[in-house]
């Protein structure tokens, strides 16, 4: 019962040209004032280009929604819910729509790169005050994200910001798991700078006296670079085995988790929302070592379902945490595993979280 309507993500040349008159608008100058006085940023060429490109894309998308969706399907705006999964230009286009049509209901989520200014090259994301003002509700995936928006824009301006956590669906774990004979450490992320996979490699290079197999699932532009770095650092490391898994669909990944013994999951990102990869691991009762980035401390509780490390952690500390877990008695490992499962059940079960989310939307 779903109709998929494709729309290009990048703005057309024509939409960029049509956005130029926006520089004479009140909103444009209010945004420049916000950038200088609140964000304390210089109005660089990059920031101005980002703002104008965002306006171009948002205006183009707003027009597309009104002409190719609302008009075509004869939608009643007062009985239509518009939802952007990201707090990006698509969400801004909905805010523009809402400004013209106050009866429309518009919503978005806020994650990481669409939320935290410091994750961007210029410490800038466009039109935050405008966007939040017109949204019926902005759903942050973490308490940390909600607090961040409140600190950025003020509590009064962000009264429509709520927390709605993501989740994963239950996949049963088989009773006769395939075992490798070694302690199995797993990571799952893109090969990108914020994931800092080299830190995992450096940590493993400092381990001694252990039999460990590290598996990594993921793709990304730094894949070959990280693989080469790993081979250079770990190929001669006694007791350490590593494998970069082939491209896996998410269903294949969860199937692997359900069929194989995995002892520990690791995430050492410099920046996060709340990683879905950690939710997935905990749903299988896998304890987690992670850095305290973004809202990660809302899922990883130090000593309860894993170990939480500082964001600026050094490789030696990561190695120490891994070895500490390896040397735990089986009873304590089982307790951490049980607590990981309970964390997922109570807070990150998609069936519960998304039903609650939809109920919230319909009530707004």
Tab-separated table of C-alpha atoms in Angstrom:
chain	number	residue	atom	x	y	z
A	1	UNK	CA	0.000	0.000	0.000
A	2	UNK	CA	2.979	2.300	-0.611
A	3	UNK	CA	3.675	4.558	-3.586
A	4	UNK	CA	7.356	5.422	-4.069
A	5	UNK	CA	8.025	8.770	-5.731
A	6	UNK	CA	11.674	9.373	-6.602
A	7	UNK	CA	13.162	12.852	-6.349
A	8	UNK	CA	16.846	13.791	-6.970
A	9	UNK	CA	18.747	14.735	-3.828
A	10	UNK	CA	21.091	17.320	-5.372
A	11	UNK	CA	19.657	20.670	-6.511
A	12	UNK	CA	19.413	21.418	-10.216
A	13	UNK	CA	21.223	24.361	-11.793
A	14	UNK	CA	17.878	26.051	-12.381
A	15	UNK	CA	16.929	25.779	-8.698
A	16	UNK	CA	20.276	27.304	-7.705
A	17	UNK	CA	19.616	30.293	-9.934
A	18	UNK	CA	16.062	30.667	-8.639
A	19	UNK	CA	17.392	30.784	-5.056
A	20	UNK	CA	19.459	33.939	-5.656
A	21	UNK	CA	16.629	36.403	-4.832
A	22	UNK	CA	16.524	34.841	-1.378
A	23	UNK	CA	19.508	37.017	-0.391
A	24	UNK	CA	17.071	39.955	-0.172
A	25	UNK	CA	14.759	38.145	2.243
A	26	UNK	CA	14.406	38.767	5.959
A	27	UNK	CA	15.109	35.092	6.682
A	28	UNK	CA	18.466	35.248	4.891
A	29	UNK	CA	19.674	38.168	7.004
A	30	UNK	CA	18.327	36.625	10.206
A	31	UNK	CA	20.333	33.499	9.420
A	32	UNK	CA	23.506	35.524	8.838
A	33	UNK	CA	22.958	37.246	12.199
A	34	UNK	CA	22.511	33.846	13.875
A	35	UNK	CA	25.724	32.554	12.285
A	36	UNK	CA	27.754	35.537	13.490
A	37	UNK	CA	26.252	36.271	16.915
A	38	UNK	CA	25.126	32.847	18.152
A	39	UNK	CA	27.496	30.456	16.391
A	40	UNK	CA	30.410	32.928	16.460
A	41	UNK	CA	31.416	31.984	12.933
A	42	UNK	CA	32.880	34.115	10.186
A	43	UNK	CA	30.745	34.365	7.063
A	44	UNK	CA	33.100	32.410	4.846
A	45	UNK	CA	32.496	31.542	1.200
A	46	UNK	CA	31.832	27.913	2.191
A	47	UNK	CA	29.156	28.855	4.725
A	48	UNK	CA	27.396	31.160	2.270
A	49	UNK	CA	27.569	28.501	-0.432
A	50	UNK	CA	26.165	25.873	1.970
A	51	UNK	CA	23.305	28.183	2.907
A	52	UNK	CA	22.413	29.068	-0.683
A	53	UNK	CA	22.672	25.442	-1.859
A	54	UNK	CA	20.414	24.394	1.000
A	55	UNK	CA	17.862	27.064	0.098
A	56	UNK	CA	17.955	26.004	-3.548
A	57	UNK	CA	17.377	22.359	-2.756
A	58	UNK	CA	14.720	23.066	-0.125
A	59	UNK	CA	12.724	25.340	-2.436
A	60	UNK	CA	12.970	22.810	-5.250
A	61	UNK	CA	11.777	19.984	-2.996
A	62	UNK	CA	8.918	22.081	-1.564
A	63	UNK	CA	7.700	22.781	-5.107
A	64	UNK	CA	8.063	19.116	-6.022
A	65	UNK	CA	6.003	18.038	-3.004
A	66	UNK	CA	3.231	20.532	-3.726
A	67	UNK	CA	3.038	19.881	-7.493
A	68	UNK	CA	3.985	16.210	-7.865
A	69	UNK	CA	2.580	14.821	-4.634
A	70	UNK	CA	-0.052	17.025	-3.021
A	71	UNK	CA	-1.711	18.213	-6.238
A	72	UNK	CA	-1.318	14.931	-8.136
A	73	UNK	CA	-2.832	12.805	-5.380
A	74	UNK	CA	-5.285	15.511	-4.228
A	75	UNK	CA	-4.035	15.384	-0.643
A	76	UNK	CA	-5.793	17.281	2.112
A	77	UNK	CA	-2.916	19.126	3.807
A	78	UNK	CA	-4.775	19.266	7.119
A	79	UNK	CA	-4.942	15.473	7.117
A	80	UNK	CA	-1.459	14.687	5.791
A	81	UNK	CA	1.662	13.956	7.821
A	82	UNK	CA	5.011	14.909	6.249
A	83	UNK	CA	8.038	13.211	7.795
A	84	UNK	CA	11.724	13.647	6.997
A	85	UNK	CA	13.974	10.953	8.412
A	86	UNK	CA	16.865	13.455	8.487
A	87	UNK	CA	17.055	17.029	9.743
A	88	UNK	CA	18.499	18.155	6.413
A	89	UNK	CA	17.328	20.075	3.329
A	90	UNK	CA	14.293	17.814	3.020
A	91	UNK	CA	13.171	18.885	6.485
A	92	UNK	CA	13.811	22.527	5.580
A	93	UNK	CA	11.622	22.088	2.502
A	94	UNK	CA	8.836	20.907	4.799
A	95	UNK	CA	9.331	23.978	6.990
A	96	UNK	CA	8.954	26.149	3.876
A	97	UNK	CA	5.775	24.264	3.022
A	98	UNK	CA	4.477	24.729	6.557
A	99	UNK	CA	5.147	28.467	6.435
A	100	UNK	CA	2.886	28.736	3.390
A	101	UNK	CA	0.366	26.128	4.557
A	102	UNK	CA	0.085	26.234	8.383
A	103	UNK	CA	-2.446	23.382	8.360
A	104	UNK	CA	0.221	20.882	7.220
A	105	UNK	CA	1.774	18.564	9.801
A	106	UNK	CA	5.554	18.277	9.495
A	107	UNK	CA	8.068	16.218	11.452
A	108	UNK	CA	11.683	15.114	11.272
A	109	UNK	CA	14.283	13.098	13.133
A	110	UNK	CA	17.704	14.320	14.248
A	111	UNK	CA	20.642	11.915	14.318
A	112	UNK	CA	24.317	12.926	14.166
A	113	UNK	CA	25.641	14.550	10.987
A	114	UNK	CA	22.326	16.359	10.547
A	115	UNK	CA	22.396	17.612	14.138
A	116	UNK	CA	25.849	18.286	15.623
A	117	UNK	CA	27.508	21.307	14.022
A	118	UNK	CA	31.001	20.087	14.923
A	119	UNK	CA	30.597	17.047	12.648
A	120	UNK	CA	30.608	19.306	9.577
A	121	UNK	CA	33.580	20.847	7.795
A	122	UNK	CA	32.600	24.437	8.636
A	123	UNK	CA	30.813	23.795	11.963
A	124	UNK	CA	27.623	24.881	10.245
A	125	UNK	CA	24.233	23.440	9.356
A	126	UNK	CA	21.798	25.861	7.694
A	127	UNK	CA	18.559	27.377	8.998
A	128	UNK	CA	18.309	25.619	12.364
A	129	UNK	CA	16.121	28.310	14.019
A	130	UNK	CA	13.782	28.491	11.002
A	131	UNK	CA	13.471	24.709	10.807
A	132	UNK	CA	12.770	24.098	14.489
A	133	UNK	CA	10.268	26.964	14.608
A	134	UNK	CA	8.020	25.472	11.909
A	135	UNK	CA	8.257	21.782	12.819
A	136	UNK	CA	5.303	20.286	14.648
A	137	UNK	CA	7.818	18.008	16.298
A	138	UNK	CA	11.513	17.228	15.979
A	139	UNK	CA	12.417	13.749	17.218
A	140	UNK	CA	15.987	13.397	18.436
A	141	UNK	CA	17.220	9.816	18.572
A	142	UNK	CA	19.020	10.529	21.850
A	143	UNK	CA	18.724	12.598	25.011
A	144	UNK	CA	22.135	14.015	24.160
A	145	UNK	CA	20.766	15.306	20.851
A	146	UNK	CA	17.785	16.949	22.545
A	147	UNK	CA	20.061	18.625	25.096
A	148	UNK	CA	22.320	19.787	22.272
A	149	UNK	CA	19.455	21.509	20.454
A	150	UNK	CA	18.261	23.125	23.686
A	151	UNK	CA	21.743	24.522	24.346
A	152	UNK	CA	22.015	25.738	20.755
A	153	UNK	CA	18.615	27.400	20.401
A	154	UNK	CA	17.231	27.722	23.930
A	155	UNK	CA	14.594	25.701	25.776
A	156	UNK	CA	11.690	27.903	24.709
A	157	UNK	CA	12.550	27.594	21.018
A	158	UNK	CA	12.945	23.813	21.306
A	159	UNK	CA	9.752	23.013	23.201
A	160	UNK	CA	8.736	20.904	20.184
A	161	UNK	CA	11.847	18.693	20.417
A	162	UNK	CA	11.281	15.215	21.842
A	163	UNK	CA	13.296	12.026	22.195
A	164	UNK	CA	12.266	9.036	20.105
A	165	UNK	CA	14.879	6.298	20.115
A	166	UNK	CA	15.569	4.036	17.188
A	167	UNK	CA	15.468	0.272	17.497
A	168	UNK	CA	16.029	-3.048	15.794
A	169	UNK	CA	13.710	-5.972	15.270
A	170	UNK	CA	14.055	-9.255	17.108
A	171	UNK	CA	15.909	-12.074	15.365
A	172	UNK	CA	16.104	-15.341	17.345
A	173	UNK	CA	19.552	-16.680	18.182
A	174	UNK	CA	20.189	-20.334	17.454
A	175	UNK	CA	21.009	-22.646	20.339
A	176	UNK	CA	23.783	-24.505	18.476
A	177	UNK	CA	26.052	-21.585	17.585
A	178	UNK	CA	29.038	-22.043	15.301
A	179	UNK	CA	32.208	-21.567	17.369
A	180	UNK	CA	35.616	-20.579	16.019
A	181	UNK	CA	37.730	-21.806	18.926
A	182	UNK	CA	38.947	-18.275	19.578
A	183	UNK	CA	37.527	-15.261	21.390
A	184	UNK	CA	35.506	-13.418	18.725
A	185	UNK	CA	35.503	-9.607	18.604
A	186	UNK	CA	33.197	-7.928	16.071
A	187	UNK	CA	32.861	-4.381	14.771
A	188	UNK	CA	30.390	-3.036	12.223
A	189	UNK	CA	30.726	0.412	10.657
A	190	UNK	CA	31.655	2.315	7.541
A	191	UNK	CA	35.325	2.774	6.698
A	192	UNK	CA	35.279	6.522	7.395
A	193	UNK	CA	37.387	8.821	9.614
A	194	UNK	CA	34.859	9.227	12.499
A	195	UNK	CA	34.772	5.422	13.003
A	196	UNK	CA	38.533	5.364	13.736
A	197	UNK	CA	39.051	1.716	12.773
A	198	UNK	CA	42.797	2.249	12.968
A	199	UNK	CA	42.354	2.581	16.764
A	200	UNK	CA	40.965	-0.955	16.944
A	201	UNK	CA	43.953	-2.170	14.934
A	202	UNK	CA	46.369	-0.309	17.214
A	203	UNK	CA	44.675	-1.769	20.295
A	204	UNK	CA	44.877	-5.327	18.966
A	205	UNK	CA	48.562	-4.830	18.193
A	206	UNK	CA	49.137	-4.249	21.909
A	207	UNK	CA	47.447	-7.451	23.065
A	208	UNK	CA	49.560	-10.406	24.073
A	209	UNK	CA	48.832	-13.822	25.485
A	210	UNK	CA	45.334	-14.028	23.971
A	211	UNK	CA	43.722	-15.990	21.165
A	212	UNK	CA	41.428	-13.553	19.402
A	213	UNK	CA	39.609	-13.313	16.077
A	214	UNK	CA	38.467	-9.862	14.916
A	215	UNK	CA	35.744	-9.592	12.278
A	216	UNK	CA	34.719	-6.299	10.701
A	217	UNK	CA	31.523	-5.733	8.709
A	218	UNK	CA	31.184	-2.624	6.577
A	219	UNK	CA	32.108	-0.654	3.489
A	220	UNK	CA	33.541	2.779	2.776
A	221	UNK	CA	36.146	4.841	0.997
A	222	UNK	CA	38.946	3.995	3.449
A	223	UNK	CA	38.456	0.223	3.169
A	224	UNK	CA	41.634	-0.586	1.231
A	225	UNK	CA	43.680	1.822	3.342
A	226	UNK	CA	42.486	0.235	6.616
A	227	UNK	CA	42.999	-3.297	5.285
A	228	UNK	CA	46.577	-2.456	4.296
A	229	UNK	CA	47.192	-0.832	7.694
A	230	UNK	CA	45.801	-3.874	9.480
A	231	UNK	CA	47.927	-6.331	7.511
A	232	UNK	CA	51.009	-4.285	8.270
A	233	UNK	CA	50.263	-4.093	12.016
A	234	UNK	CA	48.704	-7.474	12.764
A	235	UNK	CA	49.913	-10.059	10.246
A	236	UNK	CA	52.769	-11.085	12.544
A	237	UNK	CA	50.816	-10.606	15.781
A	238	UNK	CA	50.805	-13.921	17.627
A	239	UNK	CA	47.337	-15.180	18.556
A	240	UNK	CA	45.489	-12.446	16.617
A	241	UNK	CA	43.411	-13.308	13.560
A	242	UNK	CA	41.443	-10.772	11.519
A	243	UNK	CA	38.986	-10.828	8.661
A	244	UNK	CA	37.226	-8.075	6.737
A	245	UNK	CA	33.911	-9.533	5.734
A	246	UNK	CA	32.513	-9.269	2.228
A	247	UNK	CA	29.639	-6.907	1.541
A	248	UNK	CA	26.713	-7.998	3.701
A	249	UNK	CA	23.111	-6.903	3.520
A	250	UNK	CA	21.681	-6.124	6.923
A	251	UNK	CA	19.622	-9.323	6.878
A	252	UNK	CA	22.815	-11.304	6.211
A	253	UNK	CA	24.578	-9.564	9.082
A	254	UNK	CA	21.800	-10.406	11.532
A	255	UNK	CA	21.727	-13.986	10.244
A	256	UNK	CA	25.461	-14.222	10.936
A	257	UNK	CA	24.956	-12.889	14.468
A	258	UNK	CA	22.187	-15.424	15.045
A	259	UNK	CA	24.264	-18.400	13.922
A	260	UNK	CA	27.782	-17.673	15.211
A	261	UNK	CA	29.332	-17.224	18.622
A	262	UNK	CA	30.357	-13.592	19.107
A	263	UNK	CA	31.867	-12.661	22.439
A	264	UNK	CA	32.250	-8.897	22.272
A	265	UNK	CA	31.310	-5.941	20.053
A	266	UNK	CA	33.465	-2.807	19.742
A	267	UNK	CA	32.850	0.761	18.541
A	268	UNK	CA	35.482	3.488	18.952
A	269	UNK	CA	33.863	6.369	17.031
A	270	UNK	CA	34.783	9.996	17.637
A	271	UNK	CA	31.193	11.059	16.932
A	272	UNK	CA	27.840	9.246	17.093
A	273	UNK	CA	24.109	9.585	17.577
A	274	UNK	CA	23.252	6.245	19.157
A	275	UNK	CA	24.726	3.509	16.928
A	276	UNK	CA	22.179	1.081	15.499
A	277	UNK	CA	25.080	-1.358	15.184
A	278	UNK	CA	25.263	-1.461	19.000
A	279	UNK	CA	21.503	-2.016	19.256
A	280	UNK	CA	21.816	-4.943	16.845
A	281	UNK	CA	24.678	-6.487	18.813
A	282	UNK	CA	22.882	-6.154	22.152
A	283	UNK	CA	19.725	-7.733	20.720
A	284	UNK	CA	21.817	-10.918	20.452
A	285	UNK	CA	23.162	-10.565	23.987
A	286	UNK	CA	26.593	-9.355	22.855
A	287	UNK	CA	28.297	-7.038	25.386
A	288	UNK	CA	29.875	-3.857	23.990
A	289	UNK	CA	33.012	-1.791	24.398
A	290	UNK	CA	32.391	1.735	23.072
A	291	UNK	CA	33.591	5.300	23.318
A	292	UNK	CA	31.399	7.878	25.048
A	293	UNK	CA	30.470	9.694	21.815
A	294	UNK	CA	27.129	11.460	21.382
A	295	UNK	CA	24.363	9.427	22.976
A	296	UNK	CA	26.351	6.176	23.204
A	297	UNK	CA	26.332	6.370	27.012
A	298	UNK	CA	22.546	6.006	26.844
A	299	UNK	CA	22.926	2.428	25.598
A	300	UNK	CA	26.346	1.302	26.874
A	301	UNK	CA	26.415	1.294	30.675
A	302	UNK	CA	29.914	0.808	32.035
A	303	UNK	CA	30.184	-2.438	33.959
A	304	UNK	CA	26.531	-3.340	33.290
A	305	UNK	CA	26.392	-4.399	29.641
A	306	UNK	CA	29.950	-3.608	28.591
A	307	UNK	CA	32.612	-0.947	29.056
A	308	UNK	CA	32.372	2.767	28.217
A	309	UNK	CA	35.633	4.520	27.342
A	310	UNK	CA	36.450	8.235	26.893
A	311	UNK	CA	36.188	9.589	23.341
A	312	UNK	CA	39.865	10.577	23.391
A	313	UNK	CA	40.910	7.097	24.530
A	314	UNK	CA	44.311	5.723	23.576
A	315	UNK	CA	44.921	2.308	22.042
A	316	UNK	CA	46.465	0.970	25.275
A	317	UNK	CA	43.238	1.627	27.188
A	318	UNK	CA	41.163	-0.099	24.522
A	319	UNK	CA	43.487	-3.105	24.620
A	320	UNK	CA	43.238	-3.161	28.405
A	321	UNK	CA	39.413	-3.146	28.254
A	322	UNK	CA	39.370	-6.010	25.734
A	323	UNK	CA	41.758	-8.096	27.833
A	324	UNK	CA	39.814	-7.303	31.002
A	325	UNK	CA	36.680	-8.698	29.397
A	326	UNK	CA	38.481	-11.785	28.063
A	327	UNK	CA	39.770	-12.609	31.553
A	328	UNK	CA	36.366	-12.278	33.242
A	329	UNK	CA	34.877	-15.445	34.728
A	330	UNK	CA	32.179	-16.999	32.567
A	331	UNK	CA	29.534	-16.077	35.127
A	332	UNK	CA	30.347	-12.359	34.796
A	333	UNK	CA	30.409	-12.575	31.007
A	334	UNK	CA	26.980	-14.198	31.099
A	335	UNK	CA	25.697	-11.435	33.359
A	336	UNK	CA	26.938	-8.732	30.960
A	337	UNK	CA	25.363	-10.654	28.092
A	338	UNK	CA	22.014	-10.903	29.876
A	339	UNK	CA	22.132	-7.178	30.688
A	340	UNK	CA	22.870	-6.352	27.031
A	341	UNK	CA	19.770	-8.275	25.978
A	342	UNK	CA	17.666	-6.548	28.630
A	343	UNK	CA	18.909	-3.115	27.510
A	344	UNK	CA	17.736	-3.866	23.994
A	345	UNK	CA	14.380	-5.254	25.148
A	346	UNK	CA	13.615	-2.298	27.411
A	347	UNK	CA	14.878	0.592	25.275
A	348	UNK	CA	15.714	-0.358	21.669
A	349	UNK	CA	13.082	-2.865	20.580
A	350	UNK	CA	11.856	-1.495	17.241
A	351	UNK	CA	8.417	-3.033	17.547
A	352	UNK	CA	7.804	-1.066	20.747
A	353	UNK	CA	9.665	2.118	19.828
A	354	UNK	CA	8.161	2.591	16.378
A	355	UNK	CA	4.607	1.925	17.499
A	356	UNK	CA	5.103	4.574	20.195
A	357	UNK	CA	6.593	6.910	17.588
A	358	UNK	CA	3.621	6.524	15.227
A	359	UNK	CA	1.187	7.098	18.081
A	360	UNK	CA	3.057	10.318	18.907
A	361	UNK	CA	2.868	11.465	15.280
A	362	UNK	CA	-0.858	10.852	15.041
A	363	UNK	CA	-1.512	12.760	18.254
A	364	UNK	CA	0.505	15.809	17.114
